[in-house]
Short mmCIF file of C-alpha atoms and ligand atoms in Angstrom, two decimals:
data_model
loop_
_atom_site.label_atom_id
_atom_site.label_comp_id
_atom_site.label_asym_id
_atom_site.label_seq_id
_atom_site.Cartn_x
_atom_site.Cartn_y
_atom_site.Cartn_z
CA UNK A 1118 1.52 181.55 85.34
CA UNK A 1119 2.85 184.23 87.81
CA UNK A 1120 0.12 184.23 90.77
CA UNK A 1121 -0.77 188.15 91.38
CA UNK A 1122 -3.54 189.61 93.81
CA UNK A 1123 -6.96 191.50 93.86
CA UNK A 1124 -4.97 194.86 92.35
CA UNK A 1125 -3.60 193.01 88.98
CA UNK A 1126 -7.71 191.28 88.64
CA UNK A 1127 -8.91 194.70 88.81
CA UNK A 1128 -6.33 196.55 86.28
CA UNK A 1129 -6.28 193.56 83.84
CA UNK A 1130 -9.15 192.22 83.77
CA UNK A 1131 -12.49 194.38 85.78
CA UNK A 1132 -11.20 197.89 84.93
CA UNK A 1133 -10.34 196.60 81.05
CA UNK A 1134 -14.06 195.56 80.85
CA UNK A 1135 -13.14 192.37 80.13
CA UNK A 1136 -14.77 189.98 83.03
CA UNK A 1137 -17.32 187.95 82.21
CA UNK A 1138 -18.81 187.53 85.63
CA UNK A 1139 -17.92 183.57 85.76
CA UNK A 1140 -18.09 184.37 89.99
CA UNK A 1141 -14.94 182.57 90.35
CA UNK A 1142 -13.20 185.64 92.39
CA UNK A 1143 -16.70 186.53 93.86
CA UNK A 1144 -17.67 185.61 98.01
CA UNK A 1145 -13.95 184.30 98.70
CA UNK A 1146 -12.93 187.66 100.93
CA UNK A 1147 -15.44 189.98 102.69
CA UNK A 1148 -14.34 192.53 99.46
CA UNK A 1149 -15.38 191.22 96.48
CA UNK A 1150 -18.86 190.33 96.02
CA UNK A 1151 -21.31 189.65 92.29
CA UNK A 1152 -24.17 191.87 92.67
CA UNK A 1153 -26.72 192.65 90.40
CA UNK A 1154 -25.07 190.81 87.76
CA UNK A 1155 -21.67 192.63 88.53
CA UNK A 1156 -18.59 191.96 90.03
CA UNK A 1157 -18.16 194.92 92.60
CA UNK A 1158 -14.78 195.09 94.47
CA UNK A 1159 -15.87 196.96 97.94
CA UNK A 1160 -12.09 197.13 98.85
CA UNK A 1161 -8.90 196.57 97.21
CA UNK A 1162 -6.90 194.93 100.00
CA UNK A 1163 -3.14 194.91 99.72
CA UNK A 1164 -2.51 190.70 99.35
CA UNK A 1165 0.23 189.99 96.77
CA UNK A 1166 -1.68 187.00 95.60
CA UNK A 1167 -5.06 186.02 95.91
CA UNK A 1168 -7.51 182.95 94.62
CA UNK A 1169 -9.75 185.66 93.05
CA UNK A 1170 -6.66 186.43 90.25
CA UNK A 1171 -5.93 182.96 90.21
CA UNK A 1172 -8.96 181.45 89.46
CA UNK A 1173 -10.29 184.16 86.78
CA UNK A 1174 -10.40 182.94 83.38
CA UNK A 1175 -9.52 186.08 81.62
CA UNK A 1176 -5.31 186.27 83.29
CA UNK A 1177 -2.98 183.63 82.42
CA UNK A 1178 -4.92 180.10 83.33
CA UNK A 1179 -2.53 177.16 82.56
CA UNK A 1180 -4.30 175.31 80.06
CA UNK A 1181 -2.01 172.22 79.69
CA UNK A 1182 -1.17 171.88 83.66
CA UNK A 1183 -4.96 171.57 84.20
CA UNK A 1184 -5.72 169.36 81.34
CA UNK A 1185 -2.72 166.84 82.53
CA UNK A 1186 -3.71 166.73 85.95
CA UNK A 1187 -7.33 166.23 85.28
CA UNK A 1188 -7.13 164.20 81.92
CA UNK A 1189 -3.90 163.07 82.22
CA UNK A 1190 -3.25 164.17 78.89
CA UNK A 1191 -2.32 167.24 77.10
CA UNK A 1192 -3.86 170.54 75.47
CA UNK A 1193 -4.12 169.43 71.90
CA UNK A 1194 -4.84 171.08 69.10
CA UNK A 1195 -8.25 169.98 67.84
CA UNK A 1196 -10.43 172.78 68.34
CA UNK A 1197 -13.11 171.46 70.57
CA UNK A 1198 -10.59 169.55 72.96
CA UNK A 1199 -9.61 166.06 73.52
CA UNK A 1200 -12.54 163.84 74.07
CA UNK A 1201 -13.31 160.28 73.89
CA UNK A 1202 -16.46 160.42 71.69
CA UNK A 1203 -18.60 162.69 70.29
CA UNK A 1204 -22.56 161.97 69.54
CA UNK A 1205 -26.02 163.75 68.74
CA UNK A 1206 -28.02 162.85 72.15
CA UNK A 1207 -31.88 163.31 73.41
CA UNK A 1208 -33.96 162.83 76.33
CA UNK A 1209 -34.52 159.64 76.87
CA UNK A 1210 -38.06 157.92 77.50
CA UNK A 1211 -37.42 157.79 80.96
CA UNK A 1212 -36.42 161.18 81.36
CA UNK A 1213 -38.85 163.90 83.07
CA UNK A 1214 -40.29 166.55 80.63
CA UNK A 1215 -39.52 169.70 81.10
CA UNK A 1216 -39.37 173.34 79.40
CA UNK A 1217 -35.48 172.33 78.15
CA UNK A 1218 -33.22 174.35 75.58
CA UNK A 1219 -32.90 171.62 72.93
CA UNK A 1220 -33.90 167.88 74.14
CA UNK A 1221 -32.14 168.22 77.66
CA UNK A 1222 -29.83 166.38 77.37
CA UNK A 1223 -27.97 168.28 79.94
CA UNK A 1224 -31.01 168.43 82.80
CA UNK A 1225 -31.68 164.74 81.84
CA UNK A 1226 -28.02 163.69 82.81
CA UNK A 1227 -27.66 165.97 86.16
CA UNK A 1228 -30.94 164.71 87.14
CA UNK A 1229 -30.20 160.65 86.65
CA UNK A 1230 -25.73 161.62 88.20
CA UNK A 1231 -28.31 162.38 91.43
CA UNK A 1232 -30.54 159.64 91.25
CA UNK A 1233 -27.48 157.49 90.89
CA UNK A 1234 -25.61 159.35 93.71
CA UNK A 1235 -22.65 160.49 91.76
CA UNK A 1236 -23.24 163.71 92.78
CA UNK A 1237 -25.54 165.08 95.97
CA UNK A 1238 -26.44 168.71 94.34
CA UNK A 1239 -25.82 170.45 91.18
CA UNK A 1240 -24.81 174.00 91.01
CA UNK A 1241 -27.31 175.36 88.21
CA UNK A 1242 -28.65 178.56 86.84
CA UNK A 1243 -31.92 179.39 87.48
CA UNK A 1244 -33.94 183.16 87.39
CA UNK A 1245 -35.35 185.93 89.48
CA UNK A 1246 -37.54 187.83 87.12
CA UNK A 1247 -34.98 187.53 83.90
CA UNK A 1248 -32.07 187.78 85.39
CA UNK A 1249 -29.98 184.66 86.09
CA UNK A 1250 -29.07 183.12 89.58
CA UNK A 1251 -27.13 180.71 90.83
CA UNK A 1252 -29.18 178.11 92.01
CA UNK A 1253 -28.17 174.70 94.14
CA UNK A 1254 -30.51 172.58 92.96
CA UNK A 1255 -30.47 169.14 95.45
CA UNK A 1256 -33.74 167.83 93.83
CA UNK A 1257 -35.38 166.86 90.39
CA UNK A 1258 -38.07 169.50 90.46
CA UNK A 1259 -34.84 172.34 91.21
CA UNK A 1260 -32.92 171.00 88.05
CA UNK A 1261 -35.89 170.74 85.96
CA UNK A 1262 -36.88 174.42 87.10
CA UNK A 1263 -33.48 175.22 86.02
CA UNK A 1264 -33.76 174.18 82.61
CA UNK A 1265 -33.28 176.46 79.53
CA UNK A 1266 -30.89 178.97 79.00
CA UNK A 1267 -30.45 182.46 79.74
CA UNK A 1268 -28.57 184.23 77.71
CA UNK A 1269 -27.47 186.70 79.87
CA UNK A 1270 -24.05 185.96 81.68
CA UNK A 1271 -24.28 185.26 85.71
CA UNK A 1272 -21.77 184.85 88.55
CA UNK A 1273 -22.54 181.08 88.97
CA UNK A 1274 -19.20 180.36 90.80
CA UNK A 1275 -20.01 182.98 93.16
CA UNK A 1276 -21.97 180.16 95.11
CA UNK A 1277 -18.89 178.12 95.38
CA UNK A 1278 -17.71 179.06 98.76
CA UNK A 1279 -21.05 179.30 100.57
CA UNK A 1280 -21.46 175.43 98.95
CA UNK A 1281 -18.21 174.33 100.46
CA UNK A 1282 -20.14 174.95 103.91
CA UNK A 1283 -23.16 173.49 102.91
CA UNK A 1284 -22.59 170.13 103.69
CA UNK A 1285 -22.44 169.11 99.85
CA UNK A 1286 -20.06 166.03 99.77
CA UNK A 1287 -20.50 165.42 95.80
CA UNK A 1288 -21.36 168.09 94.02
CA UNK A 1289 -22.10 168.56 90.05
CA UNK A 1290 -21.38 171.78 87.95
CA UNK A 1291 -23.21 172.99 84.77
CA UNK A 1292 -21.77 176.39 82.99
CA UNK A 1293 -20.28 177.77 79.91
CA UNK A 1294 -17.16 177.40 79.23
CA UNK A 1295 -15.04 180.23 81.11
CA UNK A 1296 -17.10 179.41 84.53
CA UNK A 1297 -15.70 175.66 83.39
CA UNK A 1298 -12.29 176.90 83.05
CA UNK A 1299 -12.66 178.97 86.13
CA UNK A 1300 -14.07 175.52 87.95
CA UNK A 1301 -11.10 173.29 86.76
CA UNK A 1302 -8.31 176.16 87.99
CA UNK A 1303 -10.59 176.15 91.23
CA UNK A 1304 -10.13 172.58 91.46
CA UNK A 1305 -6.27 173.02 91.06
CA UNK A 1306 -6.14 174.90 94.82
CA UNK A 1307 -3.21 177.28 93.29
CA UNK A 1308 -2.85 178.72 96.06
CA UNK A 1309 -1.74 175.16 97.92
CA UNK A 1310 -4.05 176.11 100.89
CA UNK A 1311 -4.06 173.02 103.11
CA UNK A 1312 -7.98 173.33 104.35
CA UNK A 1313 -8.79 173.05 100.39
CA UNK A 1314 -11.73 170.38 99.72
CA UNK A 1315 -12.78 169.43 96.07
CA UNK A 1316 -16.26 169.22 96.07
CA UNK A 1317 -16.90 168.99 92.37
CA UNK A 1318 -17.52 165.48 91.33
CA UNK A 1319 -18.60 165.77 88.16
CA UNK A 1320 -19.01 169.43 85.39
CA UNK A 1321 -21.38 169.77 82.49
CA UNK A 1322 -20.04 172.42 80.90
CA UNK A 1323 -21.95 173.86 78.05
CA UNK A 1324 -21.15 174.94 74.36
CA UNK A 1325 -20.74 179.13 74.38
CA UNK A 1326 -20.19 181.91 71.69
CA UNK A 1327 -21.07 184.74 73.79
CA UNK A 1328 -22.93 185.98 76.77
CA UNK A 1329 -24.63 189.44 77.37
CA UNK A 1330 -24.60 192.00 79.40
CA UNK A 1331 -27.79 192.00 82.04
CA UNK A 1332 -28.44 195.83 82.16
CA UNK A 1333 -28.03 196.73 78.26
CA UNK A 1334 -30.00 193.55 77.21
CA UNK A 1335 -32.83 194.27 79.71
CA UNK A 1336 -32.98 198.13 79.10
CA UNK A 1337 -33.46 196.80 75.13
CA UNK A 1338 -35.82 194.39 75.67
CA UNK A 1339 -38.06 196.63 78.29
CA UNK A 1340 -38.28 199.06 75.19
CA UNK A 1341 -40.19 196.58 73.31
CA UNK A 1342 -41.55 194.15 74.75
CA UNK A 1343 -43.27 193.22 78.51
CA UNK A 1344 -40.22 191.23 80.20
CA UNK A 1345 -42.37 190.33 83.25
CA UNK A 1346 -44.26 187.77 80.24
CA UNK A 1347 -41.10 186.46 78.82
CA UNK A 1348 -40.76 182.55 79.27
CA UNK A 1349 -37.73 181.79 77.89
CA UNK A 1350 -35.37 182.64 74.83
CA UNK A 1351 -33.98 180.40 72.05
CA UNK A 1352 -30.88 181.22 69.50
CA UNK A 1353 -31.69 178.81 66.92
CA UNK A 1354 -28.38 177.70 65.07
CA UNK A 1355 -27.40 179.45 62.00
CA UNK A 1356 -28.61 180.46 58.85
CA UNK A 1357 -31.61 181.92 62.12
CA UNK A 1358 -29.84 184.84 62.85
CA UNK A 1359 -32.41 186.08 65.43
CA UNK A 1360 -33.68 185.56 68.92
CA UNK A 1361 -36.69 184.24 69.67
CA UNK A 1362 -38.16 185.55 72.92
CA UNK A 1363 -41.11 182.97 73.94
CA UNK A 1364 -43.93 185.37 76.10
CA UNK A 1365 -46.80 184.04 77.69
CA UNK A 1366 -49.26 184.51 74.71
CA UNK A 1367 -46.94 185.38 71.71
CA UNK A 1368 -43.51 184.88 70.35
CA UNK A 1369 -41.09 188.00 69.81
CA UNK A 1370 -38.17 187.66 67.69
CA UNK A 1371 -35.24 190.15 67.04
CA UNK A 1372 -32.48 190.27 64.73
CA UNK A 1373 -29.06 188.56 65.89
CA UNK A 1374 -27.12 191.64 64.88
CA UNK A 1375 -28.77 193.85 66.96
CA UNK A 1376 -28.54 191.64 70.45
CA UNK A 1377 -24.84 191.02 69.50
CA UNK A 1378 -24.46 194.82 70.41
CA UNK A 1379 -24.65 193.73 74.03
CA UNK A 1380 -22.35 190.58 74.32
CA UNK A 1381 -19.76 191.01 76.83
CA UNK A 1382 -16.41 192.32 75.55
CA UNK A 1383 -14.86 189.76 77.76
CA UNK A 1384 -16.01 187.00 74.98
CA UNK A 1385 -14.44 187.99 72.26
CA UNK A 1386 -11.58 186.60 73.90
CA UNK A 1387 -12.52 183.97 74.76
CA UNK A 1388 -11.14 180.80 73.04
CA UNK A 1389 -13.23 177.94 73.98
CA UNK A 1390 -16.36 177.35 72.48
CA UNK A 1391 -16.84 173.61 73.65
CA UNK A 1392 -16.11 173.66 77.20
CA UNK A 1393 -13.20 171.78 77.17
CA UNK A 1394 -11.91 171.17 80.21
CA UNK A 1395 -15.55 169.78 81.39
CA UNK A 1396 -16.39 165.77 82.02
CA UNK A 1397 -19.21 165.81 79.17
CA UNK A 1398 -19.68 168.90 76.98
CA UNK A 1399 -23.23 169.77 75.23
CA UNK A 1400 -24.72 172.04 72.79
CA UNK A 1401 -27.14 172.12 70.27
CA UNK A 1402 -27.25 170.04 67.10
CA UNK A 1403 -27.17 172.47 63.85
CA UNK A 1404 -30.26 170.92 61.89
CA UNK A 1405 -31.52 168.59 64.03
CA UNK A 1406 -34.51 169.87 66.07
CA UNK A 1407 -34.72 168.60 69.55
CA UNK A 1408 -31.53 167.05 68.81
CA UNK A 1409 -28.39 167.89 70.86
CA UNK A 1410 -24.56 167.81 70.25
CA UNK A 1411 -22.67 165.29 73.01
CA UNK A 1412 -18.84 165.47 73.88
CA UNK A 1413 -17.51 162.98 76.63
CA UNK A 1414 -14.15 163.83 77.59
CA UNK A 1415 -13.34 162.04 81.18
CA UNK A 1416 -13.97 158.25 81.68
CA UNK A 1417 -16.50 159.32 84.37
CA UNK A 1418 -18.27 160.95 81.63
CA UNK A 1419 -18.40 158.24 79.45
CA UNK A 1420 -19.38 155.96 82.11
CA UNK A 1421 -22.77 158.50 83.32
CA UNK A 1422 -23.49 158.06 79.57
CA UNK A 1423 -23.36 154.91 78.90
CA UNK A 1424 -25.51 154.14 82.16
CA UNK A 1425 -28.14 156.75 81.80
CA UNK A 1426 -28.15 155.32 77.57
CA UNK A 1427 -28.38 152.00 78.81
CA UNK A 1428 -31.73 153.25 81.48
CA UNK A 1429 -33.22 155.07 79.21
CA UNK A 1430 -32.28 158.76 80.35
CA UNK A 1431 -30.97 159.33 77.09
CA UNK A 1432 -30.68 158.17 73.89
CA UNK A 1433 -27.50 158.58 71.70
CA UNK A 1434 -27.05 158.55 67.87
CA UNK A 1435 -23.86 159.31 65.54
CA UNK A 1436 -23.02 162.28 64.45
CA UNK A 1437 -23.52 163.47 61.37
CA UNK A 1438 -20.21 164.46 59.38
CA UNK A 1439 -21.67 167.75 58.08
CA UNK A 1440 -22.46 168.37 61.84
CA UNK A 1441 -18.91 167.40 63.00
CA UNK A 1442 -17.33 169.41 60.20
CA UNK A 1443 -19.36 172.68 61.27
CA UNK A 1444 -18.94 172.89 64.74
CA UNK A 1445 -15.00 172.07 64.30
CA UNK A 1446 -15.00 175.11 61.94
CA UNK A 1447 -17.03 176.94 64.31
CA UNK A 1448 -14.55 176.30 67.22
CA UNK A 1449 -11.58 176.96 65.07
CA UNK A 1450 -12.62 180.55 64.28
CA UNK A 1451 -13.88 181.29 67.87
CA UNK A 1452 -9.62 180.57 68.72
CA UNK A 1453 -8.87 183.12 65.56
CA UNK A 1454 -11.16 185.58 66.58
CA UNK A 1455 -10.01 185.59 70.05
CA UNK A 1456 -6.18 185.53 68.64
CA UNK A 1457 -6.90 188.20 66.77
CA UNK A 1458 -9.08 190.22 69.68
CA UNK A 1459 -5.85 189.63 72.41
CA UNK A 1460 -3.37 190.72 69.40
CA UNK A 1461 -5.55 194.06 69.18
CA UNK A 1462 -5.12 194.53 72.60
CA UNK A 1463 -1.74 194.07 72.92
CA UNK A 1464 -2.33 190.99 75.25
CA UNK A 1465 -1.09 188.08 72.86
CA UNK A 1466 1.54 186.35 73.91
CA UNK A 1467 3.81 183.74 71.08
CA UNK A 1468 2.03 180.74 72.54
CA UNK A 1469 -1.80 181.84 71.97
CA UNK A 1470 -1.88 181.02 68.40
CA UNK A 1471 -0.04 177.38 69.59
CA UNK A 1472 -2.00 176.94 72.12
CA UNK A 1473 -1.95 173.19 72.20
CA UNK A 1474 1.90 173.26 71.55
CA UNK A 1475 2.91 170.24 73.85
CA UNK A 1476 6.01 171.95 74.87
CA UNK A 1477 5.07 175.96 74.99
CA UNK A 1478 3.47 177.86 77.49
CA UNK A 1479 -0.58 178.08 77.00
CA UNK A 1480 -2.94 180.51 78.40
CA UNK A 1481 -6.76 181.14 77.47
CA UNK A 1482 -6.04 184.56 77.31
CA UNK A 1483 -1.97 185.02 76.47
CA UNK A 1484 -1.42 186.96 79.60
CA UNK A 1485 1.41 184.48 81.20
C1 FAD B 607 -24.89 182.00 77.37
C2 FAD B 607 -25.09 180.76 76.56
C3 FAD B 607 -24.65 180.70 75.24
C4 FAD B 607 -24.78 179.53 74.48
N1 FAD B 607 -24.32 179.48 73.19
C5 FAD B 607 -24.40 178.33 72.48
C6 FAD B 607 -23.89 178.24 71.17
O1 FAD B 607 -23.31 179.21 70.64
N2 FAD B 607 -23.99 177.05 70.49
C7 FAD B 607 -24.60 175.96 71.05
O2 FAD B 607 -24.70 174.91 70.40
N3 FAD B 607 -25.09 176.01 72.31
C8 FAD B 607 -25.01 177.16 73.04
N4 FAD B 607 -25.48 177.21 74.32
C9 FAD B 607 -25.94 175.95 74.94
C10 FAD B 607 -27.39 175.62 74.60
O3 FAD B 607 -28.17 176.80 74.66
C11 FAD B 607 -27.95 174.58 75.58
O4 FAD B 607 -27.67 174.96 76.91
C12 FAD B 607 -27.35 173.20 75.40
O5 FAD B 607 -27.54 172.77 74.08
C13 FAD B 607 -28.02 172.19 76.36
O6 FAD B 607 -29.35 171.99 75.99
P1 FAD B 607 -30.30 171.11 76.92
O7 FAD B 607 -31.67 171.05 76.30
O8 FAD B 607 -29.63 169.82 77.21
O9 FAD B 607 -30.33 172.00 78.24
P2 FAD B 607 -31.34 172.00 79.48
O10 FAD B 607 -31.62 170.59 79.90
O11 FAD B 607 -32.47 172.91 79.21
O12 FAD B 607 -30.38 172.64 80.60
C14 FAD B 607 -29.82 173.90 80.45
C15 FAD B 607 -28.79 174.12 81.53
O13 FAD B 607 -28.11 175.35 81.23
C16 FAD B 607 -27.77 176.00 82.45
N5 FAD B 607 -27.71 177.44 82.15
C17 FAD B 607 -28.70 178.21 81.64
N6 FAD B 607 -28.28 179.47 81.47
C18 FAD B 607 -27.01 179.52 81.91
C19 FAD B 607 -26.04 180.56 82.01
N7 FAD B 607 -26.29 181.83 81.64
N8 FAD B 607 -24.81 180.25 82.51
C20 FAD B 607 -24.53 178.97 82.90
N9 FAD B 607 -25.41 177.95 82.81
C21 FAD B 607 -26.63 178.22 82.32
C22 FAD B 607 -28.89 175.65 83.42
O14 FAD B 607 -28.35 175.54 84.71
C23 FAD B 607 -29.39 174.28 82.93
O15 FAD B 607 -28.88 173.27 83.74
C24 FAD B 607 -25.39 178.39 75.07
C25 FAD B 607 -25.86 178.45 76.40
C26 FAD B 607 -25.71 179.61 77.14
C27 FAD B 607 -26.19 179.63 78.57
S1 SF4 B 608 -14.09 186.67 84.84
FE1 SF4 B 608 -14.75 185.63 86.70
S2 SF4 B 608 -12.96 185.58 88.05
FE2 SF4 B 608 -12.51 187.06 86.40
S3 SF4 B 608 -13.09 189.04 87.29
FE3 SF4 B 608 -14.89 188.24 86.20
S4 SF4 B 608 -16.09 187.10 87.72
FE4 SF4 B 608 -14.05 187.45 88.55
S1 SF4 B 609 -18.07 183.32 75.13
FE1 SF4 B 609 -16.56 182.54 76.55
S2 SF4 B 609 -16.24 184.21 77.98
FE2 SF4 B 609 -18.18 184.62 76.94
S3 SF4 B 609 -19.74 183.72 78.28
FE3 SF4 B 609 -19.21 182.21 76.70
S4 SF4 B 609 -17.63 181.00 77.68
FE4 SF4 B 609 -17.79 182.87 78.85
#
């Protein structure tokens, strides 16, 4: 991957439309900052290389370098990644309650990694209004405020460099799976700078299909409904095909194919659906109410499992074949559709429809 500067992120990926405001590029310089659920670029300063190109997800990241140094093992082919075991996985009976997406699973695990001291802080999203926010949650009560998830996409890596002066020694990650991607190039210090310091001791990351766009989604929803009541949201797995907006004395629901209007054009392509560079990976469990989907990928992963299993944090159960099948299939065509996205836009490269080939180049995006 040839390592450009602030002009290439801006002509390839912000000016294309195609960012999708992972905050990885966000806080590092006095010039480029995430406001309002943007990325704004104050200044375009005249470095030939800079961390914010080489840590955004959307340019060439190197997919196989990453997963060798972290996994010590390469890209393969399956579509949801290498892992070491996949499960359905709930709350546990010794888990707090707490308003969570499915069984939370994922707030159940950051919350018992602290407890445990793997980690000091977790790096969450949380809300102002309905808008998401990076939060750094160093307490149970944060993490269980941040629970649920919000649909709309938010600069969560933007917190990164004010975290690396907070004092955080151990720090834990949750996010989809391009602010996962954008975490593990992070974590890579491309740029070799010698006062680098990996904080991140453990990421979450979570499964993703697409994010949306804060000002379009709100302006919709203010049309037709009272956002200042809205609770939380909920995408139940397909056949749904709607979103079900939770309010404080009614339920609103609205049909998938209208919302869709305002995902980011930045996901669609966007090849990862399973977060795969992440320690554990979760999602929802198609059919299974309060049921979630479990991928541990790291040996630190498995080991945060098997403790918090064997404490009562969560419980784990296997997965059902029909389950496995689906979200393999589901994977596969997210890497198709995103092939097919970077061909129409003249950004596909030979390697993207290999992207696992042991031997070829690899790049979430084809841009090399
Ligand atoms: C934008 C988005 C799209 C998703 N699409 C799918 C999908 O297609 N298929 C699927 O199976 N699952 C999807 N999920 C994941 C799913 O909604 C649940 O997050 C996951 O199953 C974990 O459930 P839980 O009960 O364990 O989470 P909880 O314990 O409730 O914890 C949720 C965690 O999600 C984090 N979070 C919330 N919103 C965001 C955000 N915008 N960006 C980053 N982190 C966030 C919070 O920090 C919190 O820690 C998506 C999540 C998001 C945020
Ligand atoms: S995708 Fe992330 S790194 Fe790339 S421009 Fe957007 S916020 Fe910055
Ligand atoms: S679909 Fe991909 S690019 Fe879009 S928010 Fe999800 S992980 Fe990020």
């Amino acid at each position: 991957m040839t390592l450009l500067g602030p002009e290439e992120l801006s002509q390839q990926v912000l000016d294309k439309g195609l960012c999708t405001l992972c905050g990885a590029c966000a806080n590092l310089c006095p010039y480029i900052k995430a406001h309002n659920n943007k990325i704004i670029t104050l200044f375009t300063c005249d470095r030939t290389q800079g961390r914010c190109y080489a840590h955004c997800p959307k340019v060439g990241i190197p997919l196989k370098n990453i997963s060798q140094s972290y996994k010590a093992q390469s890209y393969t082919e399956n579509p949801i990644g290498k892992f070491i075991k996949i499960v359905k996985a709930k709350k546990g009976r010794n888990a707090s309650e707490g308003n969570f997406q499915n069984s939370g699973v994922v707030s159940s695990l950051i919350i018992f990694a602290m407890e445990k001291e793997l980690i000091d802080a977790a790096l969450l999203t949380g809300t102002q209004g309905i808008k998401p926010v990076p939060v750094l949650a160093r307490d149970k009560d944060s993490v269980l405020e941040c629970a649920g998830s919000k649909y709309i996409a938010s600069p969560v890596l933007s917190m990164m460099a004010e975290i690396s002066d907070s004092g955080v020694e151990k720090l834990g990650v949750v996010g989809t799976p391009c602010q996962i991607t954008a975490l593990s190039q992070m974590r890579q210090n491309p740029l070799e700078l010698d006062d680098f310091k990996d904080h991140t001791t453990l990421s979450i990351g979570l499964f993703c299909t697409w994010a949306l766009d804060s000002e379009k989604f709100i302006q919709y929803l203010s049309k037709r409904t009272d956002i200042s009541s809205i609770q939380s949201m909920d995408i139940p797995p397909p056949p749904a095909e709607e979103l079900i907006v939770k309010l404080e004395n009614s339920v609103k629901k609205f049909p998938l194919q209208e919302i869709r209007k305002f995902k980011l054009p930045g996901c669609e392509i966007c090849a990862d659906m399973t977060s795969e560079l992440s320690d554990i990976s979760v999602g929802a469990l198609e059919g299974f109410d309060g049921w979630n989907t479990l991928i541990i990928r790291s040996k630190k992963g498995e080991r945060l499992v098997n403790e918090a299993v064997e404490q009562n944090y969560i419980e784990i159960g296997s997965l059902p074949d029909r389950c496995f099948d689906n979200l393999l299939k589901g994977a596969g065509n997210k890497k198709k559709q995103a092939a097919q996205k970077c061909r129409e836009l003249g950004m596909l490269d030979d390697d993207f429809n290999k992207p696992a080939s042991l031997n070829g180049r690899q790049t979430i995006t084809g841009i090399a």
